[in-house]
mmCIF file of C-alpha atoms in Angstrom:
data_model
loop_
_atom_site.group_PDB
_atom_site.id
_atom_site.type_symbol
_atom_site.label_atom_id
_atom_site.label_comp_id
_atom_site.label_asym_id
_atom_site.label_seq_id
_atom_site.Cartn_x
_atom_site.Cartn_y
_atom_site.Cartn_z
ATOM 1 C CA MET A 214 22.710 72.192 -64.212
ATOM 2 C CA PRO A 215 25.723 72.475 -61.688
ATOM 3 C CA GLN A 216 28.354 69.864 -62.115
ATOM 4 C CA ASP A 217 27.761 67.880 -59.025
ATOM 5 C CA PRO A 218 24.390 66.128 -59.055
ATOM 6 C CA LEU A 219 21.357 67.589 -57.644
ATOM 7 C CA LEU A 220 19.254 65.572 -55.109
ATOM 8 C CA ALA A 221 15.688 66.300 -54.391
ATOM 9 C CA VAL A 222 14.478 65.227 -51.032
ATOM 10 C CA THR A 223 10.364 64.709 -50.313
ATOM 11 C CA PRO A 224 10.313 64.641 -46.180
ATOM 12 C CA GLY A 225 7.134 61.972 -46.816
ATOM 13 C CA GLU A 226 4.355 62.603 -44.263
ATOM 14 C CA PRO A 227 4.421 66.106 -42.502
ATOM 15 C CA THR A 228 3.558 64.631 -38.826
ATOM 16 C CA GLY A 229 6.147 62.189 -39.197
ATOM 17 C CA ILE A 230 9.566 62.364 -38.446
ATOM 18 C CA GLY A 231 10.656 62.933 -42.473
ATOM 19 C CA PRO A 232 10.708 66.545 -41.252
ATOM 20 C CA ASP A 233 12.872 66.243 -38.782
ATOM 21 C CA LEU A 234 15.270 64.002 -40.403
ATOM 22 C CA LEU A 235 15.440 66.396 -42.838
ATOM 23 C CA VAL A 236 16.314 69.197 -40.759
ATOM 24 C CA GLN A 237 18.759 67.013 -38.436
ATOM 25 C CA TYR A 238 20.329 66.012 -41.309
ATOM 26 C CA VAL A 239 21.271 69.566 -42.942
ATOM 27 C CA GLN A 240 22.978 70.749 -39.317
ATOM 28 C CA GLN A 241 25.817 69.732 -40.410
ATOM 29 C CA PRO A 242 28.209 70.671 -43.909
ATOM 30 C CA ARG A 243 27.210 68.206 -46.633
ATOM 31 C CA GLU A 244 28.411 67.330 -49.859
ATOM 32 C CA ALA A 245 24.818 66.658 -52.043
ATOM 33 C CA SER A 246 23.633 69.212 -53.425
ATOM 34 C CA LEU A 247 19.353 68.850 -51.835
ATOM 35 C CA VAL A 248 16.829 70.588 -52.613
ATOM 36 C CA ALA A 249 13.576 69.482 -50.695
ATOM 37 C CA VAL A 250 10.138 69.564 -51.949
ATOM 38 C CA CYS A 251 7.592 70.481 -49.517
ATOM 39 C CA ASP A 252 6.249 73.234 -47.582
ATOM 40 C CA PRO A 253 8.943 75.882 -46.293
ATOM 41 C CA GLY A 254 6.836 76.039 -43.620
ATOM 42 C CA LEU A 255 6.819 72.935 -42.564
ATOM 43 C CA LEU A 256 11.000 72.570 -41.855
ATOM 44 C CA THR A 257 10.573 75.784 -40.117
ATOM 45 C CA GLN A 258 8.522 74.548 -37.289
ATOM 46 C CA ARG A 259 9.891 71.683 -36.823
ATOM 47 C CA ALA A 260 13.535 73.229 -36.601
ATOM 48 C CA GLU A 261 11.597 75.739 -34.280
ATOM 49 C CA GLN A 262 10.629 72.371 -31.897
ATOM 50 C CA LEU A 263 13.584 70.506 -32.410
ATOM 51 C CA LYS A 264 15.830 74.141 -31.201
ATOM 52 C CA LEU A 265 17.530 73.639 -34.091
ATOM 53 C CA PRO A 266 18.641 76.873 -35.873
ATOM 54 C CA LEU A 267 17.223 76.437 -40.033
ATOM 55 C CA ALA A 268 18.065 79.105 -42.591
ATOM 56 C CA ILE A 269 15.293 78.122 -46.156
ATOM 57 C CA ARG A 270 16.767 79.554 -49.072
ATOM 58 C CA LEU A 271 14.208 79.179 -52.381
ATOM 59 C CA PHE A 272 14.931 77.238 -54.623
ATOM 60 C CA ASP A 273 15.096 79.162 -58.113
ATOM 61 C CA PRO A 274 15.143 76.280 -61.171
ATOM 62 C CA ALA A 275 16.550 79.317 -63.903
ATOM 63 C CA ASN A 276 19.306 79.356 -61.135
ATOM 64 C CA PRO A 277 19.794 76.256 -59.665
ATOM 65 C CA VAL A 278 22.148 77.468 -56.491
ATOM 66 C CA VAL A 279 22.092 74.557 -53.953
ATOM 67 C CA HIS A 280 23.563 75.560 -50.096
ATOM 68 C CA HIS A 281 25.282 73.760 -48.129
ATOM 69 C CA GLU A 282 26.205 75.512 -45.196
ATOM 70 C CA ALA A 283 25.476 73.901 -41.938
ATOM 71 C CA GLY A 284 22.197 74.871 -40.806
ATOM 72 C CA THR A 285 21.085 75.943 -43.986
ATOM 73 C CA ILE A 286 18.395 74.033 -46.737
ATOM 74 C CA SER A 287 17.290 74.669 -49.939
ATOM 75 C CA VAL A 288 13.551 74.285 -50.868
ATOM 76 C CA MET A 289 11.299 74.178 -53.370
ATOM 77 C CA PRO A 290 7.949 75.293 -51.734
ATOM 78 C CA VAL A 291 4.821 72.860 -52.403
ATOM 79 C CA GLU A 292 1.991 74.408 -49.792
ATOM 80 C CA MET A 293 0.364 72.065 -47.160
ATOM 81 C CA GLU A 294 -3.468 72.505 -47.065
ATOM 82 C CA GLN A 295 -3.427 72.431 -43.340
ATOM 83 C CA PRO A 296 -0.932 73.400 -40.499
ATOM 84 C CA ALA A 297 0.661 69.597 -38.706
ATOM 85 C CA ARG A 298 1.048 68.442 -35.880
ATOM 86 C CA PRO A 299 3.860 66.071 -34.960
ATOM 87 C CA GLY A 300 2.367 62.366 -34.632
ATOM 88 C CA ALA A 301 -1.480 63.906 -34.970
ATOM 89 C CA LEU A 302 -2.588 62.716 -38.774
ATOM 90 C CA ASN A 303 -4.303 64.865 -41.081
ATOM 91 C CA SER A 304 -5.983 63.426 -44.065
ATOM 92 C CA ALA A 305 -6.357 67.059 -45.260
ATOM 93 C CA ASN A 306 -2.578 66.478 -45.999
ATOM 94 C CA ALA A 307 -2.595 63.479 -48.124
ATOM 95 C CA GLY A 308 -2.496 65.668 -51.242
ATOM 96 C CA TYR A 309 0.525 67.531 -50.597
ATOM 97 C CA VAL A 310 2.523 64.587 -49.557
ATOM 98 C CA VAL A 311 1.171 63.010 -52.618
ATOM 99 C CA LYS A 312 2.025 66.879 -54.763
ATOM 100 C CA THR A 313 5.463 66.971 -53.229
ATOM 101 C CA LEU A 314 6.289 63.096 -54.956
ATOM 102 C CA GLU A 315 4.861 64.774 -58.204
ATOM 103 C CA VAL A 316 6.487 68.115 -58.505
ATOM 104 C CA ALA A 317 9.971 65.848 -57.409
ATOM 105 C CA THR A 318 9.500 63.346 -60.107
ATOM 106 C CA LYS A 319 8.720 65.401 -62.730
ATOM 107 C CA GLY A 320 11.784 68.250 -61.242
ATOM 108 C CA CYS A 321 13.995 64.240 -61.787
ATOM 109 C CA VAL A 322 12.065 63.114 -66.108
ATOM 110 C CA ASP A 323 12.977 66.877 -66.976
ATOM 111 C CA GLY A 324 16.524 66.944 -66.266
ATOM 112 C CA LEU A 325 16.298 69.173 -63.464
ATOM 113 C CA PHE A 326 17.133 67.195 -61.018
ATOM 114 C CA ALA A 327 19.854 63.808 -61.222
ATOM 115 C CA ALA A 328 17.849 61.408 -57.937
ATOM 116 C CA LEU A 329 15.366 61.649 -55.920
ATOM 117 C CA VAL A 330 15.102 60.496 -52.336
ATOM 118 C CA THR A 331 12.032 60.194 -50.681
ATOM 119 C CA GLY A 332 11.040 59.605 -46.511
ATOM 120 C CA PRO A 333 8.484 57.870 -45.203
ATOM 121 C CA VAL A 334 4.577 58.102 -46.072
ATOM 122 C CA HIS A 335 1.327 56.756 -44.490
ATOM 123 C CA LYS A 336 -0.198 54.727 -46.994
ATOM 124 C CA GLY A 337 -3.424 54.483 -44.437
ATOM 125 C CA ILE A 338 -3.851 58.358 -43.833
ATOM 126 C CA ILE A 339 -3.453 58.748 -47.874
ATOM 127 C CA ASN A 340 -6.135 56.348 -48.790
ATOM 128 C CA GLU A 341 -8.490 57.233 -46.096
ATOM 129 C CA ALA A 342 -8.387 61.149 -48.484
ATOM 130 C CA GLY A 343 -9.821 59.034 -50.887
ATOM 131 C CA LEU A 344 -6.575 58.630 -53.123
ATOM 132 C CA PRO A 345 -5.669 55.518 -54.867
ATOM 133 C CA PHE A 346 -2.318 54.823 -53.064
ATOM 134 C CA THR A 347 -0.205 51.448 -52.644
ATOM 135 C CA GLY A 348 3.695 52.789 -51.964
ATOM 136 C CA HIS A 349 6.281 55.343 -53.205
ATOM 137 C CA THR A 350 7.070 52.616 -55.489
ATOM 138 C CA GLU A 351 3.776 51.954 -57.402
ATOM 139 C CA LEU A 352 3.077 55.641 -57.919
ATOM 140 C CA LEU A 353 6.535 56.367 -58.942
ATOM 141 C CA ALA A 354 6.259 53.869 -62.034
ATOM 142 C CA GLU A 355 2.784 55.738 -63.133
ATOM 143 C CA LEU A 356 4.495 59.243 -62.758
ATOM 144 C CA THR A 357 7.421 58.584 -65.182
ATOM 145 C CA GLY A 358 5.618 56.146 -67.098
ATOM 146 C CA GLY A 359 8.096 53.815 -68.074
ATOM 147 C CA GLY A 360 9.809 50.776 -66.369
ATOM 148 C CA ARG A 361 8.522 48.356 -63.857
ATOM 149 C CA PRO A 362 9.576 48.906 -60.813
ATOM 150 C CA VAL A 363 11.074 46.684 -58.858
ATOM 151 C CA MET A 364 12.209 47.010 -55.009
ATOM 152 C CA MET A 365 15.356 46.629 -53.657
ATOM 153 C CA LEU A 366 16.302 47.175 -49.586
ATOM 154 C CA ALA A 367 20.110 47.346 -49.727
ATOM 155 C CA CYS A 368 22.797 47.805 -46.762
ATOM 156 C CA PRO A 369 26.822 46.939 -46.003
ATOM 157 C CA GLU A 370 25.872 43.441 -45.774
ATOM 158 C CA LEU A 371 22.724 42.479 -47.897
ATOM 159 C CA ARG A 372 20.746 43.538 -50.979
ATOM 160 C CA VAL A 373 16.874 42.105 -51.524
ATOM 161 C CA ALA A 374 15.265 42.556 -54.768
ATOM 162 C CA LEU A 375 11.373 41.625 -54.460
ATOM 163 C CA ALA A 376 9.320 39.706 -56.801
ATOM 164 C CA THR A 377 6.116 41.565 -55.853
ATOM 165 C CA THR A 378 6.003 44.041 -53.550
ATOM 166 C CA HIS A 379 2.654 45.429 -51.400
ATOM 167 C CA LEU A 380 0.405 42.405 -52.297
ATOM 168 C CA PRO A 381 -1.826 40.733 -49.758
ATOM 169 C CA LEU A 382 -0.421 37.181 -48.823
ATOM 170 C CA LYS A 383 -3.286 35.225 -50.355
ATOM 171 C CA ASP A 384 -2.326 37.409 -54.223
ATOM 172 C CA VAL A 385 1.585 36.402 -54.302
ATOM 173 C CA SER A 386 1.364 33.087 -56.399
ATOM 174 C CA ALA A 387 -0.989 34.227 -58.696
ATOM 175 C CA ALA A 388 1.401 37.768 -59.097
ATOM 176 C CA ILE A 389 4.281 35.318 -59.661
ATOM 177 C CA THR A 390 3.738 34.332 -63.329
ATOM 178 C CA ARG A 391 6.882 33.661 -65.773
ATOM 179 C CA ASP A 392 6.738 36.613 -67.507
ATOM 180 C CA SER A 393 6.870 38.928 -64.444
ATOM 181 C CA LEU A 394 9.303 36.870 -62.698
ATOM 182 C CA GLU A 395 11.793 37.000 -65.894
ATOM 183 C CA GLU A 396 10.821 40.261 -65.954
ATOM 184 C CA VAL A 397 12.047 41.206 -62.749
ATOM 185 C CA ILE A 398 15.590 39.500 -62.735
ATOM 186 C CA ARG A 399 16.641 41.134 -66.468
ATOM 187 C CA ILE A 400 15.871 44.169 -64.503
ATOM 188 C CA LEU A 401 18.106 43.154 -61.373
ATOM 189 C CA HIS A 402 20.619 42.080 -62.869
ATOM 190 C CA ARG A 403 20.778 44.873 -65.342
ATOM 191 C CA ASP A 404 21.039 47.422 -63.000
ATOM 192 C CA LEU A 405 23.386 45.215 -60.833
ATOM 193 C CA THR A 406 25.234 45.595 -63.865
ATOM 194 C CA ASN A 407 24.813 49.249 -65.500
ATOM 195 C CA ARG A 408 24.104 51.136 -61.966
ATOM 196 C CA PHE A 409 26.182 49.038 -59.334
ATOM 197 C CA GLY A 410 28.769 48.199 -62.331
ATOM 198 C CA ILE A 411 28.986 44.666 -60.880
ATOM 199 C CA ASP A 412 30.248 42.590 -63.714
ATOM 200 C CA ARG A 413 28.412 39.014 -63.895
ATOM 201 C CA PRO A 414 26.232 39.859 -60.484
ATOM 202 C CA ASN A 415 25.433 36.225 -59.135
ATOM 203 C CA ILE A 416 21.575 36.326 -57.962
ATOM 204 C CA LEU A 417 20.157 34.026 -55.306
ATOM 205 C CA VAL A 418 16.585 33.242 -55.745
ATOM 206 C CA CYS A 419 13.852 31.752 -52.953
ATOM 207 C CA GLY A 420 11.597 29.590 -53.571
ATOM 208 C CA LEU A 421 7.980 30.676 -53.103
ATOM 209 C CA ASN A 422 6.802 27.701 -50.863
ATOM 210 C CA PRO A 423 8.747 26.141 -47.184
ATOM 211 C CA HIS A 424 11.840 23.857 -48.559
ATOM 212 C CA ALA A 425 11.596 25.761 -51.754
ATOM 213 C CA GLY A 426 8.323 23.351 -52.375
ATOM 214 C CA GLU A 427 10.179 20.351 -51.258
ATOM 215 C CA GLY A 428 10.648 18.639 -55.086
ATOM 216 C CA GLY A 429 6.577 19.224 -55.338
ATOM 217 C CA HIS A 430 4.924 18.036 -51.683
ATOM 218 C CA LEU A 431 4.495 21.599 -50.635
ATOM 219 C CA GLY A 432 3.753 23.597 -53.781
ATOM 220 C CA ARG A 433 4.279 23.352 -57.571
ATOM 221 C CA GLU A 434 5.322 26.758 -57.741
ATOM 222 C CA GLU A 435 9.060 26.152 -58.364
ATOM 223 C CA ILE A 436 8.697 23.591 -60.745
ATOM 224 C CA GLU A 437 6.331 25.512 -62.773
ATOM 225 C CA THR A 438 7.321 28.858 -62.641
ATOM 226 C CA ILE A 439 10.318 29.521 -61.493
ATOM 227 C CA GLU A 440 12.848 26.615 -62.384
ATOM 228 C CA PRO A 441 12.023 26.996 -65.961
ATOM 229 C CA VAL A 442 12.497 31.313 -65.923
ATOM 230 C CA LEU A 443 15.743 30.298 -63.779
ATOM 231 C CA GLU A 444 17.200 27.972 -66.937
ATOM 232 C CA MET A 445 16.595 29.893 -69.427
ATOM 233 C CA LEU A 446 18.282 33.109 -67.987
ATOM 234 C CA ARG A 447 21.341 31.403 -67.386
ATOM 235 C CA GLY A 448 21.258 30.027 -70.761
ATOM 236 C CA GLU A 449 21.807 33.657 -71.179
ATOM 237 C CA GLY A 450 24.950 33.298 -68.857
ATOM 238 C CA MET A 451 22.777 34.393 -66.228
ATOM 239 C CA THR A 452 24.516 33.531 -63.116
ATOM 240 C CA LEU A 453 21.430 32.639 -60.850
ATOM 241 C CA ASN A 454 21.470 30.203 -57.901
ATOM 242 C CA GLY A 455 18.273 28.199 -57.248
ATOM 243 C CA PRO A 456 15.211 28.222 -56.404
ATOM 244 C CA LEU A 457 16.281 27.784 -53.076
ATOM 245 C CA PRO A 458 14.402 27.425 -49.652
ATOM 246 C CA ALA A 459 14.323 30.944 -47.900
ATOM 247 C CA ASP A 460 14.903 29.845 -44.002
ATOM 248 C CA THR A 461 18.811 28.638 -45.225
ATOM 249 C CA LEU A 462 18.858 30.638 -48.369
ATOM 250 C CA PHE A 463 20.122 34.129 -45.189
ATOM 251 C CA THR A 464 23.333 31.741 -44.152
ATOM 252 C CA PRO A 465 26.889 32.667 -44.532
ATOM 253 C CA ARG A 466 27.581 29.980 -47.358
ATOM 254 C CA TYR A 467 25.424 31.389 -49.425
ATOM 255 C CA LEU A 468 25.478 35.054 -48.812
ATOM 256 C CA GLU A 469 29.540 35.440 -48.885
ATOM 257 C CA GLN A 470 29.836 34.933 -52.624
ATOM 258 C CA ALA A 471 25.965 36.512 -53.866
ATOM 259 C CA ASP A 472 25.809 39.828 -54.445
ATOM 260 C CA ALA A 473 21.859 39.940 -54.566
ATOM 261 C CA VAL A 474 18.829 37.612 -53.021
ATOM 262 C CA LEU A 475 15.358 37.509 -55.229
ATOM 263 C CA ALA A 476 12.572 37.354 -52.730
ATOM 264 C CA MET A 477 9.034 36.113 -53.511
ATOM 265 C CA TYR A 478 7.715 38.292 -51.482
ATOM 266 C CA HIS A 479 8.056 41.763 -48.859
ATOM 267 C CA ASP A 480 8.501 39.771 -45.834
ATOM 268 C CA GLN A 481 10.170 36.663 -46.973
ATOM 269 C CA GLY A 482 13.320 39.088 -47.546
ATOM 270 C CA LEU A 483 12.821 42.278 -45.797
ATOM 271 C CA PRO A 484 13.205 41.111 -42.047
ATOM 272 C CA VAL A 485 16.449 39.590 -42.595
ATOM 273 C CA LEU A 486 17.636 42.573 -44.619
ATOM 274 C CA LYS A 487 16.237 44.712 -41.796
ATOM 275 C CA HIS A 488 17.593 42.790 -38.587
ATOM 276 C CA LEU A 489 21.282 43.116 -40.267
ATOM 277 C CA GLY A 490 21.124 47.060 -41.146
ATOM 278 C CA PHE A 491 17.796 48.790 -40.086
ATOM 279 C CA GLY A 492 18.449 51.946 -38.859
ATOM 280 C CA HIS A 493 21.301 52.319 -42.162
ATOM 281 C CA ALA A 494 19.651 49.999 -45.113
ATOM 282 C CA VAL A 495 18.226 52.080 -47.893
ATOM 283 C CA ASN A 496 15.758 51.617 -49.974
ATOM 284 C CA ILE A 497 16.298 51.752 -53.995
ATOM 285 C CA THR A 498 13.549 51.008 -56.913
ATOM 286 C CA LEU A 499 15.120 49.936 -59.784
ATOM 287 C CA GLY A 500 13.281 49.514 -63.177
ATOM 288 C CA LEU A 501 12.551 53.269 -63.105
ATOM 289 C CA PRO A 502 14.037 55.763 -65.714
ATOM 290 C CA ILE A 503 15.104 58.221 -62.394
ATOM 291 C CA ILE A 504 17.547 57.132 -59.910
ATOM 292 C CA ARG A 505 14.629 56.700 -56.595
ATOM 293 C CA THR A 506 16.296 55.679 -52.692
ATOM 294 C CA SER A 507 14.233 56.036 -49.768
ATOM 295 C CA VAL A 508 14.715 55.294 -46.133
ATOM 296 C CA ASP A 509 14.337 51.744 -44.514
ATOM 297 C CA HIS A 510 11.273 52.898 -42.085
ATOM 298 C CA GLY A 511 8.321 54.389 -41.442
ATOM 299 C CA THR A 512 6.677 57.415 -40.609
ATOM 300 C CA ALA A 513 7.583 57.049 -36.843
ATOM 301 C CA LEU A 514 4.763 59.112 -35.568
ATOM 302 C CA ASP A 515 5.396 58.762 -31.228
ATOM 303 C CA LEU A 516 9.397 59.957 -32.551
ATOM 304 C CA ALA A 517 8.184 63.228 -34.228
ATOM 305 C CA GLY A 518 9.087 66.317 -32.810
ATOM 306 C CA THR A 519 10.960 64.856 -29.992
ATOM 307 C CA GLY A 520 14.528 64.651 -31.548
ATOM 308 C CA ASN A 521 15.227 61.073 -30.500
ATOM 309 C CA ALA A 522 14.740 60.126 -34.627
ATOM 310 C CA GLU A 523 18.000 58.571 -35.857
ATOM 311 C CA THR A 524 19.456 60.423 -39.266
ATOM 312 C CA GLY A 525 21.556 57.117 -39.795
ATOM 313 C CA SER A 526 19.597 56.008 -43.076
ATOM 314 C CA LEU A 527 18.163 59.084 -44.221
ATOM 315 C CA LYS A 528 21.755 59.342 -45.107
ATOM 316 C CA ALA A 529 22.910 56.560 -46.809
ATOM 317 C CA ALA A 530 19.934 57.054 -48.855
ATOM 318 C CA ILE A 531 21.157 60.668 -49.582
ATOM 319 C CA GLU A 532 24.854 58.904 -49.722
ATOM 320 C CA SER A 533 23.998 56.185 -52.659
ATOM 321 C CA ALA A 534 21.332 57.926 -54.574
ATOM 322 C CA LEU A 535 24.530 60.551 -54.782
ATOM 323 C CA LEU A 536 26.496 57.887 -56.034
ATOM 324 C CA LEU A 537 24.542 56.458 -58.344
ATOM 325 C CA ALA A 538 23.866 59.638 -59.718
ATOM 326 C CA ARG A 539 27.201 60.273 -59.859
ATOM 327 C CA ALA A 540 27.519 56.753 -61.988
ATOM 328 C CA SER A 541 25.100 57.531 -64.077
ATOM 329 C CA LYS A 542 26.357 60.728 -65.389
ATOM 330 C CA LYS A 543 29.803 59.533 -66.237
ATOM 331 C CA THR A 544 27.677 56.778 -68.767
#
């Protein structure tokens, strides 16, 4: 394996902006050693549509040479079922999207790749193809066969992790148990310490209900579930502040001393994070035996092939993966 960590990159939905972002990103010389796991013809076609130069170099795992020159990319080939037209979803390629993730993840598990960077996928079209898929986070947990995935989005100003991920709102309360919440907090605390090098991380914990339950008048989850778990973990030395009302937690008074926020559900914490950092935020999956980062946005079908997609989040995801991989290599 080369001295610098190899990063696998999956562009995601072939009719979205994922391929555009990758083609645009490699127009400049780069520090990161990238291997795109996808159909090379897709990248060639998209480069032609964007009127950008692109030279494909097929990647050989037995001789893992990676090209860093501007306009050049190393590719581990996975063939699409049908050609992809920008903006026109096609369920025939849903299996291809999943296959790229399987190949890239296996490369991480086997030690070929030091980290995985994922582009945006379209959950709906994968489900329409009859494939059970709720998101990258859940699939990667299944593929790696280990760990409890915890979703965290990060930008320079804020890190937000989630106690639950892609659930209907009506199912959130039942999914937050003492055992599950304890597990999530332990993973968040461990990875902030071990992967991010934060000594004694300070974690803010949201309540589930408005006003954090208002002493039980607006719900008892804080009293019966959240507070007992926090009290137990504080007894082990963790710095946990909460449960706090989510409508006032995301203010400078609290955030200036915080290393991360734990939100109880997807739309409780992520709108604030994306308001602060959209376009340069990174989705990081904690709790897995591999390093995985991702862009913070969707497929943006209307922008595919137009040249108007912004590469900021992909650049941030690659840089974060490289930093985490280098830190992991040292330990």
